[in-house]
Amino acid sequence: HGRRKKLMVTAYTDGLDLAYIRTLAISAALPKALARNEFHLVYQPKIAINAGSCTGVEALLRWQSEELGWIGPDEFIPVAEQSGLIHEITAWVCTQAIEQVATWHQQGHKLKVSVNFSANDLLHDTVLTTFEEQLKVHHLDPTYFVLEVTEGAVVENPELTSQRLKSLREKGFGVSIDDYGTGYSSLLQLRDLQATELKIDRSFVMKLEHNVADQTIVRSSIQMAHQLGLHVVAEGVETERAAGLLSDWGCDELQGYFYSKPLEPHYFMQWYLQHQAQ
Ligand code: C2E
Ligand code: CA
Ligand code: CA
Ligand code: CA
């Protein structure tokens, strides 16, 4: 009996060690990733219901580490946030996304791009300064860019965050509240946020056709957002049925595997040209 108890304790601490060692390995490899060019962006189409076509994309970060192999953003972004390296990474993402948009615009495709910002990025001047400098370099208008900020970030520091968002909005940037429905923001906070867009979290959208409670939540979120003058995007649209329900309810843009997974720029352009032609 005593022996068995000891074994369980060992197994438990081993589990902890593994997670800890993984985090340590990621924090050690992460600072080299930028210099070694191990990051790249993929782009997922967003379909505008009115236009019936793709008018914008979300840029999503990918990391192929020399030491650790492929690591998803859900795993390394929190580590980068902890270490403060996130600001450098976000600045890199912005620069890269701006270059990509400049290329598309030169080719005659006036696409918009959404970029993910971490909570503290908004409170960090150099990230926004880099962003605006790069826009000037490429003669691009801020209206082609949407900053996605999670609802959670906003709830943590409402005053300063909404002040920053307001000034971005006044410059013409789009501001999206990402993962809406997971951060428990109040209606008052939403109203004061100065956002232009509400992005309904994929956890409500993915099981939409099977879950009546999710249908109620999504449908009333769309209504409420429209009354507040916000553009509404649903992410995690995986089926035709979900797409149908969302467009019936007046959702403005849809994003998800039903249309396309995130794609490398070359494959995105192939997809885009095929779907624009129809
Ligand atoms: P997010 O901003 O909510 O991004 C949407 C995630 O949903 C992406 O995962 C995307 O690949 C995935 N997705 C898209 N359509 C579907 C679908 O139909 N079904 C399902 N199940 N998933 C779908 P990804 O690329 O692994 O990114 C995960 C998270 O990592 C992002 O969630 C975002 O919070 C963070 N992230 C990604 N890139 C960046 C970045 O450049 N900067 C920052 N700060 N965070 C990033
Ligand atoms: Ca996002
Ligand atoms: Ca999201
Ligand atoms: Ca997320």
mmCIF file of C-alpha atoms and ligand atoms in Angstrom:
data_model
loop_
_atom_site.group_PDB
_atom_site.id
_atom_site.type_symbol
_atom_site.label_atom_id
_atom_site.label_comp_id
_atom_site.label_asym_id
_atom_site.label_seq_id
_atom_site.Cartn_x
_atom_site.Cartn_y
_atom_site.Cartn_z
ATOM 1 C CA HIS A 1 0.000 0.000 0.000
ATOM 2 C CA GLY A 2 2.758 2.393 0.997
ATOM 3 C CA ARG A 3 4.729 1.573 -2.120
ATOM 4 C CA ARG A 4 1.778 2.380 -4.367
ATOM 5 C CA LYS A 5 1.326 5.778 -2.775
ATOM 6 C CA LYS A 6 4.966 6.603 -3.353
ATOM 7 C CA LEU A 7 4.695 5.655 -7.016
ATOM 8 C CA MET A 8 1.761 7.992 -7.539
ATOM 9 C CA VAL A 9 3.644 10.881 -5.990
ATOM 10 C CA THR A 10 6.575 10.219 -8.289
ATOM 11 C CA ALA A 11 4.350 10.107 -11.357
ATOM 12 C CA TYR A 12 2.780 13.419 -10.388
ATOM 13 C CA THR A 13 6.056 15.282 -9.907
ATOM 14 C CA ASP A 14 7.388 13.786 -13.147
ATOM 15 C CA GLY A 15 4.431 15.319 -14.959
ATOM 16 C CA LEU A 16 5.155 18.701 -13.437
ATOM 17 C CA ASP A 17 8.833 18.449 -14.339
ATOM 18 C CA LEU A 18 8.048 17.649 -17.945
ATOM 19 C CA ALA A 19 5.805 20.694 -18.372
ATOM 20 C CA TYR A 20 8.372 22.853 -16.615
ATOM 21 C CA ILE A 21 11.262 21.528 -18.681
ATOM 22 C CA ARG A 22 9.262 22.170 -21.848
ATOM 23 C CA THR A 23 8.601 25.775 -20.802
ATOM 24 C CA LEU A 24 12.288 26.234 -19.964
ATOM 25 C CA ALA A 25 13.312 24.808 -23.333
ATOM 26 C CA ILE A 26 10.896 27.164 -25.103
ATOM 27 C CA SER A 27 12.143 30.196 -23.168
ATOM 28 C CA ALA A 28 15.716 29.259 -24.042
ATOM 29 C CA ALA A 29 15.007 28.778 -27.759
ATOM 30 C CA LEU A 30 12.632 31.719 -28.228
ATOM 31 C CA PRO A 31 15.166 34.578 -28.103
ATOM 32 C CA LYS A 32 17.111 32.965 -30.991
ATOM 33 C CA ALA A 33 14.045 32.417 -33.132
ATOM 34 C CA LEU A 34 13.837 35.947 -34.557
ATOM 35 C CA ALA A 35 17.519 36.180 -35.470
ATOM 36 C CA ARG A 36 17.456 32.712 -37.013
ATOM 37 C CA ASN A 37 14.407 33.529 -39.090
ATOM 38 C CA GLU A 38 12.386 30.665 -37.634
ATOM 39 C CA PHE A 39 9.051 32.494 -37.651
ATOM 40 C CA HIS A 40 6.679 32.902 -40.533
ATOM 41 C CA LEU A 41 3.107 34.049 -40.999
ATOM 42 C CA VAL A 42 0.158 32.154 -42.427
ATOM 43 C CA TYR A 43 -3.044 33.860 -43.535
ATOM 44 C CA GLN A 44 -6.616 32.700 -43.014
ATOM 45 C CA PRO A 45 -9.340 34.142 -45.271
ATOM 46 C CA LYS A 46 -12.282 36.034 -43.778
ATOM 47 C CA ILE A 47 -15.398 35.971 -45.937
ATOM 48 C CA ALA A 48 -17.527 39.126 -46.047
ATOM 49 C CA ILE A 49 -21.156 38.002 -46.322
ATOM 50 C CA ASN A 50 -22.300 41.111 -48.225
ATOM 51 C CA ALA A 51 -19.533 40.969 -50.795
ATOM 52 C CA GLY A 52 -19.810 37.170 -50.922
ATOM 53 C CA SER A 53 -16.034 36.998 -51.121
ATOM 54 C CA CYS A 54 -12.807 37.275 -49.191
ATOM 55 C CA THR A 55 -11.890 40.883 -48.427
ATOM 56 C CA GLY A 56 -9.484 40.265 -45.576
ATOM 57 C CA VAL A 57 -7.268 37.785 -43.757
ATOM 58 C CA GLU A 58 -6.014 37.091 -40.259
ATOM 59 C CA ALA A 59 -2.233 36.769 -39.913
ATOM 60 C CA LEU A 60 -1.240 33.877 -37.635
ATOM 61 C CA LEU A 61 2.268 33.196 -36.384
ATOM 62 C CA ARG A 62 4.110 29.901 -36.951
ATOM 63 C CA TRP A 63 7.387 28.796 -35.382
ATOM 64 C CA GLN A 64 9.643 26.029 -36.684
ATOM 65 C CA SER A 65 12.384 25.782 -34.078
ATOM 66 C CA GLU A 66 15.737 24.258 -34.927
ATOM 67 C CA GLU A 67 15.942 22.577 -31.511
ATOM 68 C CA LEU A 68 12.310 21.858 -30.685
ATOM 69 C CA GLY A 69 10.603 21.397 -34.030
ATOM 70 C CA TRP A 70 7.156 22.806 -34.730
ATOM 71 C CA ILE A 71 5.582 24.668 -31.799
ATOM 72 C CA GLY A 72 2.093 26.185 -31.871
ATOM 73 C CA PRO A 73 1.395 29.797 -30.870
ATOM 74 C CA ASP A 74 -0.901 28.671 -28.053
ATOM 75 C CA GLU A 75 2.234 27.191 -26.471
ATOM 76 C CA PHE A 76 4.928 29.798 -27.153
ATOM 77 C CA ILE A 77 2.971 33.078 -27.065
ATOM 78 C CA PRO A 78 2.300 32.787 -23.300
ATOM 79 C CA VAL A 79 6.034 32.151 -22.739
ATOM 80 C CA ALA A 80 6.913 35.194 -24.856
ATOM 81 C CA GLU A 81 4.413 37.273 -22.879
ATOM 82 C CA GLN A 82 6.007 36.166 -19.626
ATOM 83 C CA SER A 83 9.523 37.049 -20.732
ATOM 84 C CA GLY A 84 8.586 40.329 -22.404
ATOM 85 C CA LEU A 85 9.921 39.102 -25.743
ATOM 86 C CA ILE A 86 6.391 39.378 -27.096
ATOM 87 C CA HIS A 87 6.861 43.040 -28.016
ATOM 88 C CA GLU A 88 9.723 42.267 -30.356
ATOM 89 C CA ILE A 89 7.736 39.391 -31.820
ATOM 90 C CA THR A 90 4.627 41.522 -32.349
ATOM 91 C CA ALA A 91 6.721 44.229 -34.009
ATOM 92 C CA TRP A 92 8.132 41.562 -36.336
ATOM 93 C CA VAL A 93 4.625 40.224 -37.094
ATOM 94 C CA CYS A 94 3.391 43.740 -37.904
ATOM 95 C CA THR A 95 6.318 44.501 -40.186
ATOM 96 C CA GLN A 96 5.890 41.206 -41.991
ATOM 97 C CA ALA A 97 2.117 41.622 -42.380
ATOM 98 C CA ILE A 98 2.568 45.161 -43.700
ATOM 99 C CA GLU A 99 5.084 43.971 -46.309
ATOM 100 C CA GLN A 100 2.651 41.256 -47.372
ATOM 101 C CA VAL A 101 -0.259 43.675 -47.682
ATOM 102 C CA ALA A 102 1.951 46.063 -49.668
ATOM 103 C CA THR A 103 2.754 43.235 -52.092
ATOM 104 C CA TRP A 104 -0.913 42.271 -52.480
ATOM 105 C CA HIS A 105 -1.924 45.894 -53.030
ATOM 106 C CA GLN A 106 0.771 46.294 -55.700
ATOM 107 C CA GLN A 107 -0.753 43.246 -57.402
ATOM 108 C CA GLY A 108 -4.146 44.956 -57.338
ATOM 109 C CA HIS A 109 -5.669 42.999 -54.435
ATOM 110 C CA LYS A 110 -6.843 45.487 -51.842
ATOM 111 C CA LEU A 111 -6.926 43.069 -48.929
ATOM 112 C CA LYS A 112 -7.231 43.971 -45.263
ATOM 113 C CA VAL A 113 -5.172 42.157 -42.634
ATOM 114 C CA SER A 114 -5.917 41.463 -38.974
ATOM 115 C CA VAL A 115 -2.960 41.113 -36.606
ATOM 116 C CA ASN A 116 -3.075 39.652 -33.089
ATOM 117 C CA PHE A 117 -1.865 41.901 -30.288
ATOM 118 C CA SER A 118 -1.060 40.708 -26.791
ATOM 119 C CA ALA A 119 -2.452 42.648 -23.861
ATOM 120 C CA ASN A 120 0.760 44.485 -23.011
ATOM 121 C CA ASP A 121 1.647 45.322 -26.615
ATOM 122 C CA LEU A 122 -0.868 48.153 -26.492
ATOM 123 C CA LEU A 123 0.866 49.634 -23.472
ATOM 124 C CA HIS A 124 4.254 49.354 -25.172
ATOM 125 C CA ASP A 125 5.042 52.399 -27.316
ATOM 126 C CA THR A 126 7.646 50.875 -29.640
ATOM 127 C CA VAL A 127 5.262 48.268 -31.030
ATOM 128 C CA LEU A 128 2.777 50.890 -32.176
ATOM 129 C CA THR A 129 5.529 53.253 -33.338
ATOM 130 C CA THR A 130 7.109 50.496 -35.456
ATOM 131 C CA PHE A 131 3.706 49.709 -36.910
ATOM 132 C CA GLU A 132 3.027 53.296 -37.950
ATOM 133 C CA GLU A 133 6.559 53.823 -39.300
ATOM 134 C CA GLN A 134 6.261 50.720 -41.483
ATOM 135 C CA LEU A 135 2.901 51.899 -42.819
ATOM 136 C CA LYS A 136 4.530 55.171 -43.884
ATOM 137 C CA VAL A 137 7.431 53.344 -45.539
ATOM 138 C CA HIS A 138 4.951 51.380 -47.670
ATOM 139 C CA HIS A 139 2.461 54.249 -48.143
ATOM 140 C CA LEU A 140 -0.344 52.162 -46.688
ATOM 141 C CA ASP A 141 -3.466 53.465 -45.032
ATOM 142 C CA PRO A 142 -4.246 52.287 -41.460
ATOM 143 C CA THR A 143 -7.780 51.410 -42.604
ATOM 144 C CA TYR A 144 -6.358 48.217 -44.151
ATOM 145 C CA PHE A 145 -5.284 46.959 -40.713
ATOM 146 C CA VAL A 146 -7.224 45.512 -37.815
ATOM 147 C CA LEU A 147 -5.649 44.976 -34.403
ATOM 148 C CA GLU A 148 -7.147 41.991 -32.611
ATOM 149 C CA VAL A 149 -7.027 42.281 -28.833
ATOM 150 C CA THR A 150 -8.467 39.645 -26.520
ATOM 151 C CA GLU A 151 -11.385 40.510 -24.350
ATOM 152 C CA GLY A 152 -9.370 39.344 -21.331
ATOM 153 C CA ALA A 153 -6.635 41.903 -21.977
ATOM 154 C CA VAL A 154 -9.139 44.678 -22.009
ATOM 155 C CA VAL A 155 -10.788 43.583 -18.788
ATOM 156 C CA GLU A 156 -7.438 43.613 -16.956
ATOM 157 C CA ASN A 157 -6.587 47.239 -17.642
ATOM 158 C CA PRO A 158 -9.713 48.925 -18.966
ATOM 159 C CA GLU A 159 -8.763 52.617 -18.723
ATOM 160 C CA LEU A 160 -5.352 52.630 -20.357
ATOM 161 C CA THR A 161 -6.322 49.991 -22.898
ATOM 162 C CA SER A 162 -9.410 51.828 -24.078
ATOM 163 C CA GLN A 163 -7.427 55.076 -24.255
ATOM 164 C CA ARG A 164 -4.907 53.410 -26.581
ATOM 165 C CA LEU A 165 -7.645 51.761 -28.622
ATOM 166 C CA LYS A 166 -9.427 55.068 -29.014
ATOM 167 C CA SER A 167 -6.353 56.772 -30.428
ATOM 168 C CA LEU A 168 -5.771 53.857 -32.835
ATOM 169 C CA ARG A 169 -9.345 54.037 -33.973
ATOM 170 C CA GLU A 170 -9.063 57.781 -34.564
ATOM 171 C CA LYS A 171 -6.086 57.118 -36.827
ATOM 172 C CA GLY A 172 -8.225 54.761 -38.882
ATOM 173 C CA PHE A 173 -7.120 51.350 -37.609
ATOM 174 C CA GLY A 174 -9.738 48.715 -37.036
ATOM 175 C CA VAL A 175 -9.878 47.372 -33.504
ATOM 176 C CA SER A 176 -11.335 43.931 -32.887
ATOM 177 C CA ILE A 177 -12.295 42.339 -29.581
ATOM 178 C CA ASP A 178 -11.008 38.797 -30.096
ATOM 179 C CA ASP A 179 -12.327 35.649 -28.387
ATOM 180 C CA TYR A 180 -15.501 37.474 -27.416
ATOM 181 C CA GLY A 181 -17.537 35.574 -24.853
ATOM 182 C CA THR A 182 -14.588 34.100 -22.956
ATOM 183 C CA GLY A 183 -13.449 37.150 -20.986
ATOM 184 C CA TYR A 184 -16.601 38.192 -19.094
ATOM 185 C CA SER A 185 -16.475 41.852 -20.070
ATOM 186 C CA SER A 186 -19.535 43.851 -19.173
ATOM 187 C CA LEU A 187 -21.767 45.561 -21.700
ATOM 188 C CA LEU A 188 -20.611 48.890 -20.294
ATOM 189 C CA GLN A 189 -16.972 48.033 -20.929
ATOM 190 C CA LEU A 190 -17.783 46.912 -24.435
ATOM 191 C CA ARG A 191 -19.556 50.176 -25.107
ATOM 192 C CA ASP A 192 -16.624 52.240 -23.838
ATOM 193 C CA LEU A 193 -13.948 50.253 -25.615
ATOM 194 C CA GLN A 194 -13.916 52.139 -28.880
ATOM 195 C CA ALA A 195 -13.639 48.918 -30.836
ATOM 196 C CA THR A 196 -14.867 48.608 -34.411
ATOM 197 C CA GLU A 197 -15.340 44.850 -34.465
ATOM 198 C CA LEU A 198 -16.457 42.000 -32.253
ATOM 199 C CA LYS A 199 -15.029 38.564 -32.939
ATOM 200 C CA ILE A 200 -17.141 35.797 -31.460
ATOM 201 C CA ASP A 201 -14.987 33.060 -29.949
ATOM 202 C CA ARG A 202 -14.776 29.794 -31.822
ATOM 203 C CA SER A 203 -15.919 27.808 -28.765
ATOM 204 C CA PHE A 204 -19.450 29.158 -29.378
ATOM 205 C CA VAL A 205 -19.308 28.745 -33.143
ATOM 206 C CA MET A 206 -17.807 25.270 -33.534
ATOM 207 C CA LYS A 207 -20.787 23.361 -32.071
ATOM 208 C CA LEU A 208 -23.384 25.888 -33.170
ATOM 209 C CA GLU A 209 -25.730 23.555 -35.030
ATOM 210 C CA HIS A 210 -25.941 21.131 -32.092
ATOM 211 C CA ASN A 211 -26.166 23.520 -29.181
ATOM 212 C CA VAL A 212 -29.264 25.669 -28.657
ATOM 213 C CA ALA A 213 -27.650 27.655 -25.825
ATOM 214 C CA ASP A 214 -24.741 28.611 -28.093
ATOM 215 C CA GLN A 215 -27.231 29.640 -30.772
ATOM 216 C CA THR A 216 -28.933 31.997 -28.330
ATOM 217 C CA ILE A 217 -25.623 33.460 -27.173
ATOM 218 C CA VAL A 218 -24.302 33.997 -30.685
ATOM 219 C CA ARG A 219 -27.532 35.372 -32.070
ATOM 220 C CA SER A 220 -27.976 37.903 -29.272
ATOM 221 C CA SER A 221 -24.270 38.861 -29.367
ATOM 222 C CA ILE A 222 -24.659 39.734 -33.048
ATOM 223 C CA GLN A 223 -27.725 41.855 -32.325
ATOM 224 C CA MET A 224 -26.112 43.618 -29.405
ATOM 225 C CA ALA A 225 -22.881 44.289 -31.300
ATOM 226 C CA HIS A 226 -24.811 45.752 -34.227
ATOM 227 C CA GLN A 227 -26.722 48.030 -31.876
ATOM 228 C CA LEU A 228 -23.369 49.245 -30.552
ATOM 229 C CA GLY A 229 -22.278 49.909 -34.141
ATOM 230 C CA LEU A 230 -19.751 47.057 -34.256
ATOM 231 C CA HIS A 231 -18.888 44.859 -37.202
ATOM 232 C CA VAL A 232 -19.281 41.166 -36.249
ATOM 233 C CA VAL A 233 -16.964 38.316 -37.204
ATOM 234 C CA ALA A 234 -17.451 34.657 -36.294
ATOM 235 C CA GLU A 235 -14.349 32.458 -36.115
ATOM 236 C CA GLY A 236 -14.257 28.652 -36.096
ATOM 237 C CA VAL A 237 -16.896 28.232 -38.830
ATOM 238 C CA GLU A 238 -16.445 24.574 -39.735
ATOM 239 C CA THR A 239 -19.696 23.617 -41.464
ATOM 240 C CA GLU A 240 -22.075 24.896 -44.122
ATOM 241 C CA ARG A 241 -24.902 24.748 -41.591
ATOM 242 C CA ALA A 242 -23.040 27.031 -39.144
ATOM 243 C CA ALA A 243 -22.228 29.431 -41.993
ATOM 244 C CA GLY A 244 -25.919 29.467 -42.963
ATOM 245 C CA LEU A 245 -27.141 30.201 -39.439
ATOM 246 C CA LEU A 246 -24.573 32.960 -38.951
ATOM 247 C CA SER A 247 -25.410 34.704 -42.204
ATOM 248 C CA ASP A 248 -29.160 34.415 -41.466
ATOM 249 C CA TRP A 249 -28.481 36.193 -38.188
ATOM 250 C CA GLY A 250 -26.655 39.020 -39.956
ATOM 251 C CA CYS A 251 -23.069 38.195 -38.999
ATOM 252 C CA ASP A 252 -20.831 40.351 -41.220
ATOM 253 C CA GLU A 253 -17.803 38.126 -41.739
ATOM 254 C CA LEU A 254 -17.045 34.426 -41.369
ATOM 255 C CA GLN A 255 -13.735 32.688 -40.813
ATOM 256 C CA GLY A 256 -12.994 29.009 -40.354
ATOM 257 C CA TYR A 257 -11.976 25.654 -41.775
ATOM 258 C CA PHE A 258 -15.236 25.482 -43.765
ATOM 259 C CA TYR A 259 -13.712 28.132 -46.056
ATOM 260 C CA SER A 260 -10.016 27.546 -45.520
ATOM 261 C CA LYS A 261 -7.393 26.802 -42.931
ATOM 262 C CA PRO A 262 -4.598 29.402 -42.500
ATOM 263 C CA LEU A 263 -2.348 29.263 -45.591
ATOM 264 C CA GLU A 264 1.185 30.214 -46.640
ATOM 265 C CA PRO A 265 1.072 33.392 -48.773
ATOM 266 C CA HIS A 266 1.532 31.508 -52.060
ATOM 267 C CA TYR A 267 -1.298 29.050 -51.319
ATOM 268 C CA PHE A 268 -3.483 31.809 -49.975
ATOM 269 C CA MET A 269 -3.159 33.689 -53.295
ATOM 270 C CA GLN A 270 -4.096 30.539 -55.215
ATOM 271 C CA TRP A 271 -7.149 30.063 -53.024
ATOM 272 C CA TYR A 272 -8.047 33.744 -53.280
ATOM 273 C CA LEU A 273 -7.845 33.912 -57.069
ATOM 274 C CA GLN A 274 -9.966 30.769 -57.439
ATOM 275 C CA HIS A 275 -12.637 32.055 -55.085
ATOM 276 C CA GLN A 276 -12.736 35.598 -56.444
ATOM 277 C CA ALA A 277 -13.367 34.232 -59.921
ATOM 278 C CA GLN A 278 -16.664 32.572 -58.969
HETATM 279 P P1 C2E B 1 -6.908 33.259 -32.249
HETATM 280 O O1 C2E B 1 -6.447 34.646 -32.417
HETATM 281 O O2 C2E B 1 -8.250 33.039 -31.653
HETATM 282 O O3 C2E B 1 -6.777 32.600 -33.687
HETATM 283 C C1 C2E B 1 -7.685 31.691 -34.234
HETATM 284 C C2 C2E B 1 -7.183 30.262 -34.085
HETATM 285 O O4 C2E B 1 -8.206 29.376 -34.509
HETATM 286 C C3 C2E B 1 -5.974 29.943 -34.955
HETATM 287 O O5 C2E B 1 -5.160 29.005 -34.258
HETATM 288 C C4 C2E B 1 -6.619 29.282 -36.171
HETATM 289 O O6 C2E B 1 -5.744 28.436 -36.881
HETATM 290 C C5 C2E B 1 -7.725 28.505 -35.509
HETATM 291 N N1 C2E B 1 -8.850 28.238 -36.394
HETATM 292 C C6 C2E B 1 -9.245 28.912 -37.485
HETATM 293 N N2 C2E B 1 -10.352 28.390 -38.025
HETATM 294 C C7 C2E B 1 -10.699 27.329 -37.253
HETATM 295 C C8 C2E B 1 -11.765 26.362 -37.297
HETATM 296 O O7 C2E B 1 -12.633 26.387 -38.149
HETATM 297 N N3 C2E B 1 -11.773 25.438 -36.291
HETATM 298 C C9 C2E B 1 -10.828 25.398 -35.320
HETATM 299 N N4 C2E B 1 -10.896 24.441 -34.402
HETATM 300 N N5 C2E B 1 -9.812 26.289 -35.243
HETATM 301 C C10 C2E B 1 -9.749 27.240 -36.198
HETATM 302 P P2 C2E B 1 -3.572 29.185 -34.149
HETATM 303 O O8 C2E B 1 -3.032 29.733 -35.437
HETATM 304 O O9 C2E B 1 -3.014 27.915 -33.606
HETATM 305 O O10 C2E B 1 -3.422 30.332 -33.080
HETATM 306 C C11 C2E B 1 -3.800 30.108 -31.752
HETATM 307 C C12 C2E B 1 -3.744 31.395 -30.953
HETATM 308 O O11 C2E B 1 -2.403 31.861 -30.827
HETATM 309 C C13 C2E B 1 -4.497 32.544 -31.606
HETATM 310 O O12 C2E B 1 -5.875 32.417 -31.334
HETATM 311 C C14 C2E B 1 -3.852 33.725 -30.913
HETATM 312 O O13 C2E B 1 -4.411 33.909 -29.640
HETATM 313 C C15 C2E B 1 -2.421 33.249 -30.775
HETATM 314 N N6 C2E B 1 -1.633 33.821 -31.889
HETATM 315 C C16 C2E B 1 -1.426 33.359 -33.142
HETATM 316 N N7 C2E B 1 -0.621 34.179 -33.847
HETATM 317 C C17 C2E B 1 -0.327 35.215 -33.019
HETATM 318 C C18 C2E B 1 0.462 36.421 -33.145
HETATM 319 O O14 C2E B 1 1.018 36.754 -34.208
HETATM 320 N N8 C2E B 1 0.537 37.232 -32.044
HETATM 321 C C19 C2E B 1 -0.108 36.929 -30.875
HETATM 322 N N9 C2E B 1 0.014 37.784 -29.835
HETATM 323 N N10 C2E B 1 -0.857 35.839 -30.727
HETATM 324 C C20 C2E B 1 -0.968 34.980 -31.780
HETATM 325 CA CA CA B 2 -7.240 36.414 -33.383
HETATM 326 CA CA CA B 3 -10.048 34.317 -31.570
HETATM 327 CA CA CA B 4 -7.279 32.916 -28.846
#
